[in-house]
Amino acid sequence: MDLTQIRYFLALAETLNFTRAADRCNVTQPALTRAVQRLEEELGGALILRERALTQLTEFGRAMLPLLRQTSEAAEAVRSGATGFARRDGPVPLRIGLERCLPVRTLLPLLREVAAHIHQLELILAEDAPDALAEALLAGALDVALLPGMAPLPDRLSRWPLWTQGLAVLLPEGHPLAERAEVPAEALRGEALLPCVSAAAAAAFARIGEAVPLRRAAHAAGSSMGALDALVALGLGLALVPAGAPHGAGCVERPLAGEGMALPVLLAVPAGRPMNPAVAAFVKLARARRWDAPSEAS
Amino acid sequence: MTLEARLAAERAKRAGNLRMQAALGEVLATLARGGALDGALATEERFPDFLLPDAEGRLVSRDALLARGPFSVTFLRGGWCPYCVAMLEALDGIAGQAGAAGAALLAVTPETGGLPLDMKRAHAPGVTMLVDVDSGLAASCGVLYRVPGVYRDLLAGHDIDLATRQGTPDWILPVPATFVVTRDGVVTWRHLDANFTRRAEPEDILRALA
């Protein structure tokens, strides 16, 4: 797939007019036509249909469009941003949204690399519920998000699974359940459970509650993992949290035992949106590696 | 065993496999039609700018490499390909000599999700493995192609799912190619062959890097 041929075809797909496409690409119409023909030969089908005065994409052309756009964008996104047309002056933002309670520190090695290579990086981290993160991505308020694969995501978001996130019970130090290596859902019977801060934990809470009667604690931590941690340390209740969620002294975490307690954590970006060098680097670093599921040990 | 002997052995294993031969024929025909490789990066052109992760999670840039000396870039398809594995092991075999000459050897793969690190650890601990997520570097070098139907069915039949391995919706692969780039950033030598059973000779790479 030749980038020049692709670029000419994309211009044609957008303008649906050979003359305008050639103008836009700064070439003669025969040159553009020839290039598109060669692309058609390689891909093995007609991409463009010329009917009298009307130019349109064939069904095959429409089917190939995502691949050709993706290829063109990937070639743009591989650049470092340090030279040529890609050279940037000014801040390079990287806005990452995270589901609440996701252990942010797992991202440290990636962020360290991006910061070391991208000058004038502006790193913005935000925590929110999965629905809000998806909306923010689509609205352009975030570049990338890490969220649990719960409800289906909108098609306009590209997504890749990174790791499978288990759940844990956050206990005050010295709690009898802390003596166990893991806590089965059944053992939560009769315990006061604080409202969940993480959506994934809330979903598990609801599922467990169908089989095991759970007592709700009278206290609440809103959307703050730090506040939740404090309430647990005070002995005001237990909490269901993603395994490895940040917490302080005074609390211990034990894995929640049982089937169906784990959810995939997905990396999501708006499909087809051009990425600046910081976003591109971060997304590539995240997709290149194999992730270990975070746990208290990490 | 030399690289060519290993490649010949792998070819011989599959010589009687009609499906495999048909798939290879289809790839060659696809790339011959429309002159798909006519626009590939050529000698005397500048190697494109890039910033990519390596298999260990460090970012590598063209300019940082050039600051240290000449380098070679070898496009590979993945750990599932016996020709790529042979090529990677051959690169590992010359890594010491390249290093002594002040040159870097790089392998590039479109695979993701820890597969590049697995491949490097198994076959070439001495070679830098770049992870060309979404094949932007392959596209920039003009060596990327869409996998045609017969080959795709063959790979799928062997449980080789390129879409999952690469994290892409479409099945794409790089043509195996090696580019040697000297300190001023210009390509001085290249091996480019649509036939994925043929690869650059390690001795030729070393000679070009010297």
Short mmCIF file of C-alpha atoms in Angstrom, two decimals:
data_model
loop_
_atom_site.label_atom_id
_atom_site.label_comp_id
_atom_site.label_asym_id
_atom_site.label_seq_id
_atom_site.Cartn_x
_atom_site.Cartn_y
_atom_site.Cartn_z
CA MET A 1 0.00 0.00 0.00
CA ASP A 2 1.63 3.16 -1.21
CA LEU A 3 1.02 6.24 0.94
CA THR A 4 0.79 8.57 -2.03
CA GLN A 5 -1.80 6.35 -3.72
CA ILE A 6 -3.71 6.17 -0.44
CA ARG A 7 -3.59 9.93 0.05
CA TYR A 8 -4.96 10.51 -3.45
CA PHE A 9 -7.74 7.97 -2.89
CA LEU A 10 -8.70 9.54 0.45
CA ALA A 11 -8.94 12.96 -1.22
CA LEU A 12 -11.13 11.42 -3.90
CA ALA A 13 -13.30 9.67 -1.31
CA GLU A 14 -13.83 12.99 0.43
CA THR A 15 -14.47 15.20 -2.58
CA LEU A 16 -16.07 12.61 -4.89
CA ASN A 17 -14.61 14.70 -7.69
CA PHE A 18 -11.44 13.88 -9.64
CA THR A 19 -10.65 17.50 -10.47
CA ARG A 20 -11.01 18.77 -6.91
CA ALA A 21 -9.12 15.81 -5.49
CA ALA A 22 -6.22 16.39 -7.90
CA ASP A 23 -6.18 20.10 -6.97
CA ARG A 24 -6.16 19.28 -3.30
CA CYS A 25 -3.25 16.90 -3.77
CA ASN A 26 -1.42 19.27 -6.07
CA VAL A 27 -1.16 16.82 -8.96
CA THR A 28 -2.61 16.42 -12.42
CA GLN A 29 -5.85 14.54 -12.81
CA PRO A 30 -4.28 11.76 -14.91
CA ALA A 31 -1.63 11.24 -12.22
CA LEU A 32 -4.30 10.93 -9.55
CA THR A 33 -6.38 8.58 -11.70
CA ARG A 34 -3.37 6.39 -12.42
CA ALA A 35 -2.41 6.23 -8.74
CA VAL A 36 -5.92 5.19 -7.71
CA GLN A 37 -5.95 2.57 -10.46
CA ARG A 38 -2.71 1.07 -9.14
CA LEU A 39 -4.18 0.94 -5.63
CA GLU A 40 -7.25 -0.81 -7.06
CA GLU A 41 -5.01 -3.35 -8.77
CA GLU A 42 -3.15 -4.11 -5.58
CA LEU A 43 -6.29 -4.38 -3.46
CA GLY A 44 -7.97 -6.44 -6.18
CA GLY A 45 -11.15 -4.44 -6.79
CA ALA A 46 -12.66 -1.22 -8.05
CA LEU A 47 -12.74 1.49 -5.39
CA ILE A 48 -14.41 4.19 -7.43
CA LEU A 49 -17.47 4.11 -9.66
CA ARG A 50 -17.86 6.72 -12.37
CA GLU A 51 -21.46 7.04 -13.53
CA ARG A 52 -21.96 9.82 -16.06
CA ALA A 53 -21.20 12.94 -14.07
CA LEU A 54 -21.37 11.20 -10.73
CA THR A 55 -18.33 9.84 -8.93
CA GLN A 56 -18.89 7.55 -5.99
CA LEU A 57 -17.22 4.85 -3.96
CA THR A 58 -18.01 1.25 -4.72
CA GLU A 59 -19.05 -1.03 -1.91
CA PHE A 60 -15.49 -2.34 -1.92
CA GLY A 61 -14.20 1.24 -1.77
CA ARG A 62 -16.33 1.92 1.29
CA ALA A 63 -15.11 -1.33 2.86
CA MET A 64 -11.46 -0.42 2.26
CA LEU A 65 -11.82 3.15 3.52
CA PRO A 66 -11.19 2.39 7.23
CA LEU A 67 -8.02 0.41 6.46
CA LEU A 68 -6.67 3.10 4.14
CA ARG A 69 -7.45 5.91 6.61
CA GLN A 70 -5.89 3.89 9.41
CA THR A 71 -2.74 3.30 7.33
CA SER A 72 -2.43 6.98 6.46
CA GLU A 73 -2.93 7.98 10.09
CA ALA A 74 -0.48 5.40 11.39
CA ALA A 75 2.19 6.81 9.09
CA GLU A 76 1.50 10.28 10.56
CA ALA A 77 1.44 9.00 14.13
CA VAL A 78 4.77 7.16 13.93
CA ARG A 79 6.67 10.46 13.80
CA SER A 80 8.44 11.79 16.84
CA GLY A 81 7.18 15.32 16.39
CA ALA A 82 10.76 16.55 16.49
CA THR A 83 11.28 17.32 12.83
CA GLY A 84 9.67 18.55 9.63
CA PHE A 85 5.98 19.19 9.30
CA ALA A 86 5.29 17.31 12.49
CA ARG A 87 7.45 19.71 14.47
CA ARG A 88 5.47 21.30 17.25
CA ASP A 89 6.13 24.36 19.28
CA GLY A 90 4.20 24.67 22.47
CA PRO A 91 2.70 22.25 24.95
CA VAL A 92 1.87 18.67 23.97
CA PRO A 93 -1.09 17.50 26.03
CA LEU A 94 -1.75 13.94 27.07
CA ARG A 95 -5.13 13.68 28.79
CA ILE A 96 -5.74 10.28 30.34
CA GLY A 97 -9.04 9.26 31.93
CA LEU A 98 -9.09 6.45 34.47
CA GLU A 99 -11.88 4.54 36.09
CA ARG A 100 -12.01 5.39 39.77
CA CYS A 101 -9.73 3.33 41.99
CA LEU A 102 -7.65 2.04 39.07
CA PRO A 103 -4.08 1.84 40.35
CA VAL A 104 -2.59 4.83 38.55
CA ARG A 105 0.91 3.80 39.54
CA THR A 106 0.80 0.91 37.06
CA LEU A 107 1.11 3.61 34.39
CA LEU A 108 4.27 5.09 35.90
CA PRO A 109 6.81 3.31 33.65
CA LEU A 110 4.91 4.41 30.54
CA LEU A 111 4.47 8.00 31.70
CA ARG A 112 8.13 8.21 32.65
CA GLU A 113 9.10 7.23 29.09
CA VAL A 114 6.69 9.67 27.48
CA ALA A 115 7.87 12.50 29.73
CA ALA A 116 11.50 11.73 28.90
CA HIS A 117 10.92 11.89 25.15
CA ILE A 118 8.24 14.51 24.62
CA HIS A 119 9.28 18.08 25.32
CA GLN A 120 6.73 20.33 26.93
CA LEU A 121 4.47 17.41 27.81
CA GLU A 122 1.33 18.45 29.64
CA LEU A 123 0.00 15.45 31.49
CA ILE A 124 -3.60 15.58 32.69
CA LEU A 125 -5.03 12.66 34.63
CA ALA A 126 -8.74 12.45 35.39
CA GLU A 127 -10.82 9.92 37.30
CA ASP A 128 -14.44 9.22 36.55
CA ALA A 129 -17.08 6.56 36.02
CA PRO A 130 -16.87 4.51 32.80
CA ASP A 131 -19.87 6.20 31.11
CA ALA A 132 -18.45 9.65 31.77
CA LEU A 133 -15.04 8.59 30.47
CA ALA A 134 -16.55 7.29 27.24
CA GLU A 135 -18.48 10.54 26.74
CA ALA A 136 -15.39 12.62 27.45
CA LEU A 137 -13.41 10.66 24.86
CA LEU A 138 -16.08 11.17 22.21
CA ALA A 139 -16.44 14.85 23.07
CA GLY A 140 -12.70 15.41 22.69
CA ALA A 141 -12.11 16.23 26.36
CA LEU A 142 -9.84 13.22 26.81
CA ASP A 143 -7.29 11.56 24.52
CA VAL A 144 -7.27 8.07 26.02
CA ALA A 145 -9.02 6.22 28.84
CA LEU A 146 -8.57 3.05 30.86
CA LEU A 147 -11.89 1.61 31.87
CA PRO A 148 -13.50 -1.72 32.77
CA GLY A 149 -15.18 -3.66 29.99
CA MET A 150 -18.67 -3.66 31.43
CA ALA A 151 -21.45 -2.30 29.22
CA PRO A 152 -20.62 -2.30 25.48
CA LEU A 153 -18.66 0.77 24.39
CA PRO A 154 -19.80 3.02 21.52
CA ASP A 155 -18.50 1.85 18.11
CA ARG A 156 -16.70 5.15 17.64
CA LEU A 157 -14.24 4.15 20.36
CA SER A 158 -11.39 1.83 19.48
CA ARG A 159 -10.51 -0.45 22.34
CA TRP A 160 -7.88 -3.01 23.30
CA PRO A 161 -7.93 -5.25 26.38
CA LEU A 162 -4.90 -4.67 28.60
CA TRP A 163 -5.34 -6.85 31.68
CA THR A 164 -8.03 -8.65 33.63
CA GLN A 165 -8.86 -6.85 36.86
CA GLY A 166 -9.88 -8.91 39.85
CA LEU A 167 -11.76 -7.57 42.82
CA ALA A 168 -10.74 -7.39 46.44
CA VAL A 169 -12.22 -6.65 49.83
CA LEU A 170 -10.68 -3.72 51.71
CA LEU A 171 -10.55 -4.51 55.44
CA PRO A 172 -9.41 -2.61 58.50
CA GLU A 173 -6.20 -4.04 59.94
CA GLY A 174 -6.95 -6.76 62.45
CA HIS A 175 -10.32 -7.70 60.96
CA PRO A 176 -10.94 -11.48 61.27
CA LEU A 177 -11.39 -11.85 57.51
CA ALA A 178 -7.81 -10.59 57.07
CA GLU A 179 -6.59 -13.90 58.40
CA ARG A 180 -7.81 -15.61 55.24
CA ALA A 181 -5.78 -15.69 52.05
CA GLU A 182 -8.92 -14.79 50.13
CA VAL A 183 -12.50 -13.87 50.97
CA PRO A 184 -15.42 -15.73 49.42
CA ALA A 185 -18.58 -13.68 48.78
CA GLU A 186 -20.41 -15.83 51.32
CA ALA A 187 -18.10 -14.55 54.10
CA LEU A 188 -19.44 -11.01 53.55
CA ARG A 189 -22.83 -12.03 54.95
CA GLY A 190 -23.65 -9.80 57.84
CA GLU A 191 -20.72 -7.42 57.28
CA ALA A 192 -21.42 -3.71 56.80
CA LEU A 193 -20.39 -2.79 53.25
CA LEU A 194 -19.65 0.76 52.22
CA PRO A 195 -21.05 2.08 48.91
CA CYS A 196 -18.59 1.31 46.09
CA VAL A 197 -16.54 4.06 44.49
CA SER A 198 -15.56 1.92 41.47
CA ALA A 199 -18.22 1.02 38.89
CA ALA A 200 -16.72 -2.43 38.42
CA ALA A 201 -16.94 -3.06 42.17
CA ALA A 202 -20.52 -1.75 42.22
CA ALA A 203 -21.47 -4.23 39.50
CA ALA A 204 -19.92 -7.06 41.52
CA PHE A 205 -21.70 -5.83 44.65
CA ALA A 206 -25.02 -6.05 42.85
CA ARG A 207 -24.24 -9.55 41.54
CA ILE A 208 -23.14 -10.82 44.97
CA GLY A 209 -26.20 -9.25 46.58
CA GLU A 210 -28.42 -11.50 44.47
CA ALA A 211 -27.09 -14.57 46.26
CA VAL A 212 -25.81 -13.29 49.60
CA PRO A 213 -27.72 -10.76 51.76
CA LEU A 214 -25.35 -7.79 52.19
CA ARG A 215 -25.73 -5.11 54.82
CA ARG A 216 -25.14 -1.56 53.66
CA ALA A 217 -23.07 0.64 55.99
CA ALA A 218 -24.61 3.99 56.87
CA HIS A 219 -21.56 5.92 55.73
CA ALA A 220 -20.45 7.01 52.29
CA ALA A 221 -17.27 8.18 50.59
CA GLY A 222 -18.77 9.77 47.46
CA SER A 223 -16.41 9.20 44.57
CA SER A 224 -13.16 9.33 46.51
CA MET A 225 -10.96 6.27 46.93
CA GLY A 226 -9.00 8.14 49.59
CA ALA A 227 -12.16 8.81 51.58
CA LEU A 228 -13.28 5.19 51.19
CA ASP A 229 -9.90 4.05 52.48
CA ALA A 230 -10.32 6.33 55.50
CA LEU A 231 -13.79 4.99 56.34
CA VAL A 232 -12.50 1.41 56.20
CA ALA A 233 -9.50 2.28 58.38
CA LEU A 234 -11.94 3.80 60.91
CA GLY A 235 -13.71 0.45 61.10
CA LEU A 236 -16.94 1.86 59.67
CA GLY A 237 -17.38 -0.88 57.11
CA LEU A 238 -15.71 -3.02 54.47
CA ALA A 239 -15.35 -2.05 50.82
CA LEU A 240 -15.28 -3.86 47.49
CA VAL A 241 -12.48 -2.41 45.38
CA PRO A 242 -10.47 -3.32 42.28
CA ALA A 243 -7.48 -5.41 43.36
CA GLY A 244 -4.47 -3.16 43.79
CA ALA A 245 -6.53 0.01 44.33
CA PRO A 246 -4.48 2.55 46.27
CA HIS A 247 -4.99 2.52 50.02
CA GLY A 248 -3.09 3.55 53.09
CA ALA A 249 -1.87 2.10 56.37
CA GLY A 250 -4.66 0.83 58.56
CA CYS A 251 -6.26 -1.13 55.74
CA VAL A 252 -5.43 -4.44 54.15
CA GLU A 253 -6.74 -5.96 50.95
CA ARG A 254 -7.74 -9.58 50.34
CA PRO A 255 -8.76 -11.00 46.97
CA LEU A 256 -12.46 -11.65 46.52
CA ALA A 257 -12.84 -15.33 45.65
CA GLY A 258 -15.39 -16.60 43.22
CA GLU A 259 -16.32 -16.98 39.59
CA GLY A 260 -17.02 -14.02 37.36
CA MET A 261 -15.45 -11.46 39.68
CA ALA A 262 -12.88 -10.24 37.15
CA LEU A 263 -13.37 -7.74 34.35
CA PRO A 264 -11.10 -6.79 31.47
CA VAL A 265 -9.54 -3.33 31.69
CA LEU A 266 -9.65 -1.70 28.27
CA LEU A 267 -7.57 1.02 26.68
CA ALA A 268 -9.92 3.22 24.67
CA VAL A 269 -9.37 6.04 22.17
CA PRO A 270 -11.74 7.78 19.74
CA ALA A 271 -11.50 5.86 16.46
CA GLY A 272 -9.68 7.70 13.70
CA ARG A 273 -8.80 10.82 15.68
CA PRO A 274 -5.26 12.03 14.91
CA MET A 275 -2.94 11.65 17.91
CA ASN A 276 -0.22 14.08 18.93
CA PRO A 277 3.21 12.48 19.57
CA ALA A 278 2.59 12.12 23.32
CA VAL A 279 -0.75 10.38 22.87
CA ALA A 280 0.64 8.18 20.10
CA ALA A 281 3.65 7.20 22.22
CA PHE A 282 1.50 6.40 25.26
CA VAL A 283 -1.00 4.31 23.30
CA LYS A 284 1.80 2.39 21.58
CA LEU A 285 3.61 1.75 24.87
CA ALA A 286 0.36 0.47 26.37
CA ARG A 287 -0.45 -1.83 23.43
CA ALA A 288 3.11 -3.10 22.98
CA ARG A 289 3.43 -4.75 26.37
CA ARG A 290 1.84 -7.62 28.21
CA TRP A 291 0.26 -6.29 31.39
CA ASP A 292 0.20 -8.12 34.72
CA ALA A 293 -3.01 -7.54 36.64
CA PRO A 294 -2.21 -5.17 39.50
CA SER A 295 -2.49 -6.58 43.00
CA GLU A 296 -1.60 -5.42 46.48
CA ALA A 297 1.89 -6.82 45.91
CA SER A 298 2.61 -4.48 42.97
CA MET B 1 23.86 -23.50 9.65
CA THR B 2 23.80 -20.36 7.55
CA LEU B 3 20.64 -18.31 7.26
CA GLU B 4 20.21 -19.34 3.64
CA ALA B 5 20.51 -23.01 4.57
CA ARG B 6 17.83 -22.58 7.27
CA LEU B 7 15.53 -20.69 4.91
CA ALA B 8 16.03 -23.36 2.25
CA ALA B 9 15.18 -26.06 4.80
CA GLU B 10 11.96 -24.24 5.74
CA ARG B 11 11.06 -23.84 2.07
CA ALA B 12 11.72 -27.50 1.41
CA LYS B 13 9.40 -28.48 4.28
CA ARG B 14 6.56 -26.67 2.56
CA ALA B 15 7.41 -27.34 -1.06
CA GLY B 16 4.74 -30.04 -1.40
CA ASN B 17 2.10 -28.08 0.48
CA LEU B 18 -0.17 -26.88 -2.30
CA ARG B 19 -2.15 -24.48 -0.11
CA MET B 20 1.03 -22.86 1.12
CA GLN B 21 2.40 -22.52 -2.40
CA ALA B 22 -0.90 -21.05 -3.62
CA ALA B 23 -0.85 -18.55 -0.75
CA LEU B 24 2.71 -17.48 -1.53
CA GLY B 25 1.77 -17.14 -5.21
CA GLU B 26 -1.17 -14.97 -4.27
CA VAL B 27 1.00 -12.64 -2.17
CA LEU B 28 3.56 -12.31 -4.97
CA ALA B 29 0.83 -11.58 -7.50
CA THR B 30 -0.79 -8.99 -5.21
CA LEU B 31 2.47 -7.15 -4.76
CA ALA B 32 3.40 -7.35 -8.43
CA ARG B 33 0.07 -5.91 -9.53
CA GLY B 34 -0.19 -2.16 -9.46
CA GLY B 35 3.51 -1.87 -8.71
CA ALA B 36 2.84 -1.89 -4.99
CA LEU B 37 6.51 -1.93 -4.06
CA ASP B 38 7.64 0.63 -6.67
CA GLY B 39 7.23 3.40 -4.12
CA ALA B 40 9.01 1.59 -1.30
CA LEU B 41 11.82 3.43 0.47
CA ALA B 42 14.88 3.32 -1.77
CA THR B 43 18.61 3.87 -1.39
CA GLU B 44 19.65 7.52 -1.25
CA GLU B 45 16.35 8.46 0.41
CA ARG B 46 16.20 9.56 4.03
CA PHE B 47 14.89 6.98 6.49
CA PRO B 48 11.59 8.29 7.91
CA ASP B 49 11.40 9.90 11.33
CA PHE B 50 9.88 7.65 13.98
CA LEU B 51 9.29 7.23 17.72
CA LEU B 52 8.38 3.67 18.70
CA PRO B 53 8.49 1.54 21.83
CA ASP B 54 10.97 -1.30 22.01
CA ALA B 55 9.94 -4.66 23.41
CA GLU B 56 11.06 -3.64 26.92
CA GLY B 57 8.95 -0.48 26.97
CA ARG B 58 11.55 2.15 26.15
CA LEU B 59 10.88 4.71 23.42
CA VAL B 60 13.35 4.70 20.54
CA SER B 61 13.66 7.51 17.99
CA ARG B 62 15.40 7.67 14.65
CA ASP B 63 17.35 10.75 15.66
CA ALA B 64 18.61 9.19 18.90
CA LEU B 65 19.85 6.20 16.89
CA LEU B 66 21.54 8.40 14.31
CA ALA B 67 23.33 10.29 17.05
CA ARG B 68 25.00 7.04 18.04
CA GLY B 69 25.90 5.71 14.62
CA PRO B 70 24.60 3.79 11.61
CA PHE B 71 21.82 1.24 12.05
CA SER B 72 19.90 -1.41 10.16
CA VAL B 73 16.15 -1.92 10.32
CA THR B 74 14.73 -5.37 9.50
CA PHE B 75 10.98 -5.75 9.15
CA LEU B 76 9.61 -9.01 10.55
CA ARG B 77 6.10 -10.42 10.57
CA GLY B 78 5.93 -12.22 13.90
CA GLY B 79 6.95 -15.17 16.02
CA TRP B 80 4.60 -17.42 14.09
CA CYS B 81 6.72 -17.11 10.94
CA PRO B 82 9.63 -19.59 10.75
CA TYR B 83 11.47 -17.41 8.20
CA CYS B 84 11.24 -14.42 10.54
CA VAL B 85 12.51 -16.50 13.45
CA ALA B 86 15.45 -17.68 11.36
CA MET B 87 16.20 -14.08 10.29
CA LEU B 88 16.02 -12.85 13.88
CA GLU B 89 18.40 -15.53 15.10
CA ALA B 90 20.78 -14.64 12.25
CA LEU B 91 20.67 -11.00 13.36
CA ASP B 92 21.47 -12.06 16.90
CA GLY B 93 24.43 -13.95 15.47
CA ILE B 94 25.97 -10.78 14.05
CA ALA B 95 24.90 -8.44 16.86
CA GLY B 96 28.32 -8.58 18.52
CA GLN B 97 30.19 -7.69 15.32
CA ALA B 98 27.75 -4.88 14.53
CA GLY B 99 28.16 -3.46 18.02
CA ALA B 100 31.93 -3.60 17.76
CA ALA B 101 31.65 -1.57 14.55
CA GLY B 102 29.52 1.03 16.34
CA ALA B 103 26.32 0.07 14.53
CA ALA B 104 22.89 -0.91 15.88
CA LEU B 105 20.71 -3.74 14.61
CA LEU B 106 16.98 -3.27 14.87
CA ALA B 107 14.15 -5.68 14.19
CA VAL B 108 10.61 -4.33 13.75
CA THR B 109 7.38 -6.24 14.32
CA PRO B 110 3.70 -5.23 14.08
CA GLU B 111 2.77 -7.63 16.88
CA THR B 112 1.62 -6.36 20.29
CA GLY B 113 0.60 -7.51 23.77
CA GLY B 114 4.00 -8.77 24.89
CA LEU B 115 4.56 -10.92 21.79
CA PRO B 116 7.59 -8.85 20.69
CA LEU B 117 9.30 -9.39 24.04
CA ASP B 118 8.58 -13.12 23.87
CA MET B 119 10.08 -13.27 20.37
CA LYS B 120 13.15 -11.29 21.37
CA ARG B 121 13.80 -13.32 24.50
CA ALA B 122 13.41 -16.60 22.65
CA HIS B 123 15.50 -15.77 19.61
CA ALA B 124 17.55 -12.58 19.80
CA PRO B 125 18.33 -11.09 23.20
CA GLY B 126 21.11 -9.04 21.60
CA VAL B 127 18.88 -7.25 19.06
CA THR B 128 16.68 -4.20 19.69
CA MET B 129 13.09 -5.13 18.87
CA LEU B 130 10.81 -2.25 17.91
CA VAL B 131 7.04 -2.56 18.23
CA ASP B 132 5.48 -0.98 15.14
CA VAL B 133 1.96 -0.69 16.58
CA ASP B 134 -0.47 -0.10 13.69
CA SER B 135 2.42 -0.54 11.21
CA GLY B 136 3.03 3.18 10.78
CA LEU B 137 6.74 2.63 10.16
CA ALA B 138 6.08 -0.12 7.63
CA ALA B 139 3.60 2.20 5.90
CA SER B 140 6.13 5.05 5.90
CA CYS B 141 8.70 2.76 4.28
CA GLY B 142 6.16 1.63 1.68
CA VAL B 143 6.42 -2.03 2.64
CA LEU B 144 2.93 -2.62 4.08
CA TYR B 145 0.29 -4.71 2.36
CA ARG B 146 -3.18 -6.04 2.98
CA VAL B 147 -3.11 -9.83 3.35
CA PRO B 148 -5.01 -11.36 0.42
CA GLY B 149 -7.75 -13.96 0.92
CA VAL B 150 -6.03 -17.30 0.29
CA TYR B 151 -3.09 -16.46 2.56
CA ARG B 152 -5.42 -15.12 5.21
CA ASP B 153 -7.47 -18.33 5.20
CA LEU B 154 -4.30 -20.38 5.43
CA LEU B 155 -3.02 -18.47 8.46
CA ALA B 156 -6.43 -18.53 10.13
CA GLY B 157 -6.54 -22.26 9.56
CA HIS B 158 -3.34 -22.54 11.59
CA ASP B 159 -4.82 -20.42 14.40
CA ILE B 160 -2.61 -17.48 13.50
CA ASP B 161 -4.95 -14.54 14.04
CA LEU B 162 -3.07 -11.48 12.83
CA ALA B 163 -5.85 -9.09 13.86
CA THR B 164 -5.63 -10.16 17.50
CA ARG B 165 -1.84 -10.37 17.54
CA GLN B 166 -1.52 -6.86 16.09
CA GLY B 167 -4.60 -5.32 17.70
CA THR B 168 -5.88 -4.15 14.30
CA PRO B 169 -9.26 -4.80 12.64
CA ASP B 170 -7.63 -5.60 9.28
CA TRP B 171 -5.03 -8.19 8.37
CA ILE B 172 -1.88 -6.41 7.25
CA LEU B 173 1.77 -7.43 7.04
CA PRO B 174 5.10 -5.88 6.15
CA VAL B 175 7.11 -7.17 3.21
CA PRO B 176 10.31 -8.53 4.74
CA ALA B 177 12.83 -5.81 4.10
CA THR B 178 16.11 -4.64 5.59
CA PHE B 179 17.33 -1.07 5.30
CA VAL B 180 20.81 0.09 6.28
CA VAL B 181 20.96 3.73 7.34
CA THR B 182 24.18 5.64 7.84
CA ARG B 183 24.89 8.55 10.17
CA ASP B 184 23.44 11.23 7.93
CA GLY B 185 20.10 9.39 7.96
CA VAL B 186 20.25 8.16 4.37
CA VAL B 187 19.48 4.62 3.23
CA THR B 188 22.64 3.19 1.68
CA TRP B 189 21.59 -0.42 1.23
CA ARG B 190 18.33 -2.26 1.05
CA HIS B 191 16.98 -5.79 0.70
CA LEU B 192 13.38 -5.90 -0.40
CA ASP B 193 11.67 -9.09 -1.55
CA ALA B 194 7.95 -9.72 -1.90
CA ASN B 195 8.76 -13.40 -1.34
CA PHE B 196 8.65 -13.80 2.43
CA THR B 197 10.78 -16.94 2.29
CA ARG B 198 13.78 -14.85 1.20
CA ARG B 199 15.71 -12.53 3.51
CA ALA B 200 18.79 -10.31 3.61
CA GLU B 201 22.10 -12.05 4.14
CA PRO B 202 23.64 -11.09 7.52
CA GLU B 203 27.07 -10.69 5.93
CA ASP B 204 25.65 -8.18 3.44
CA ILE B 205 24.08 -6.20 6.29
CA LEU B 206 27.38 -6.11 8.17
CA ARG B 207 29.27 -5.04 5.06
CA ALA B 208 26.76 -2.24 4.42
CA LEU B 209 27.05 -1.03 8.01
CA ALA B 210 30.82 -0.86 7.98
#
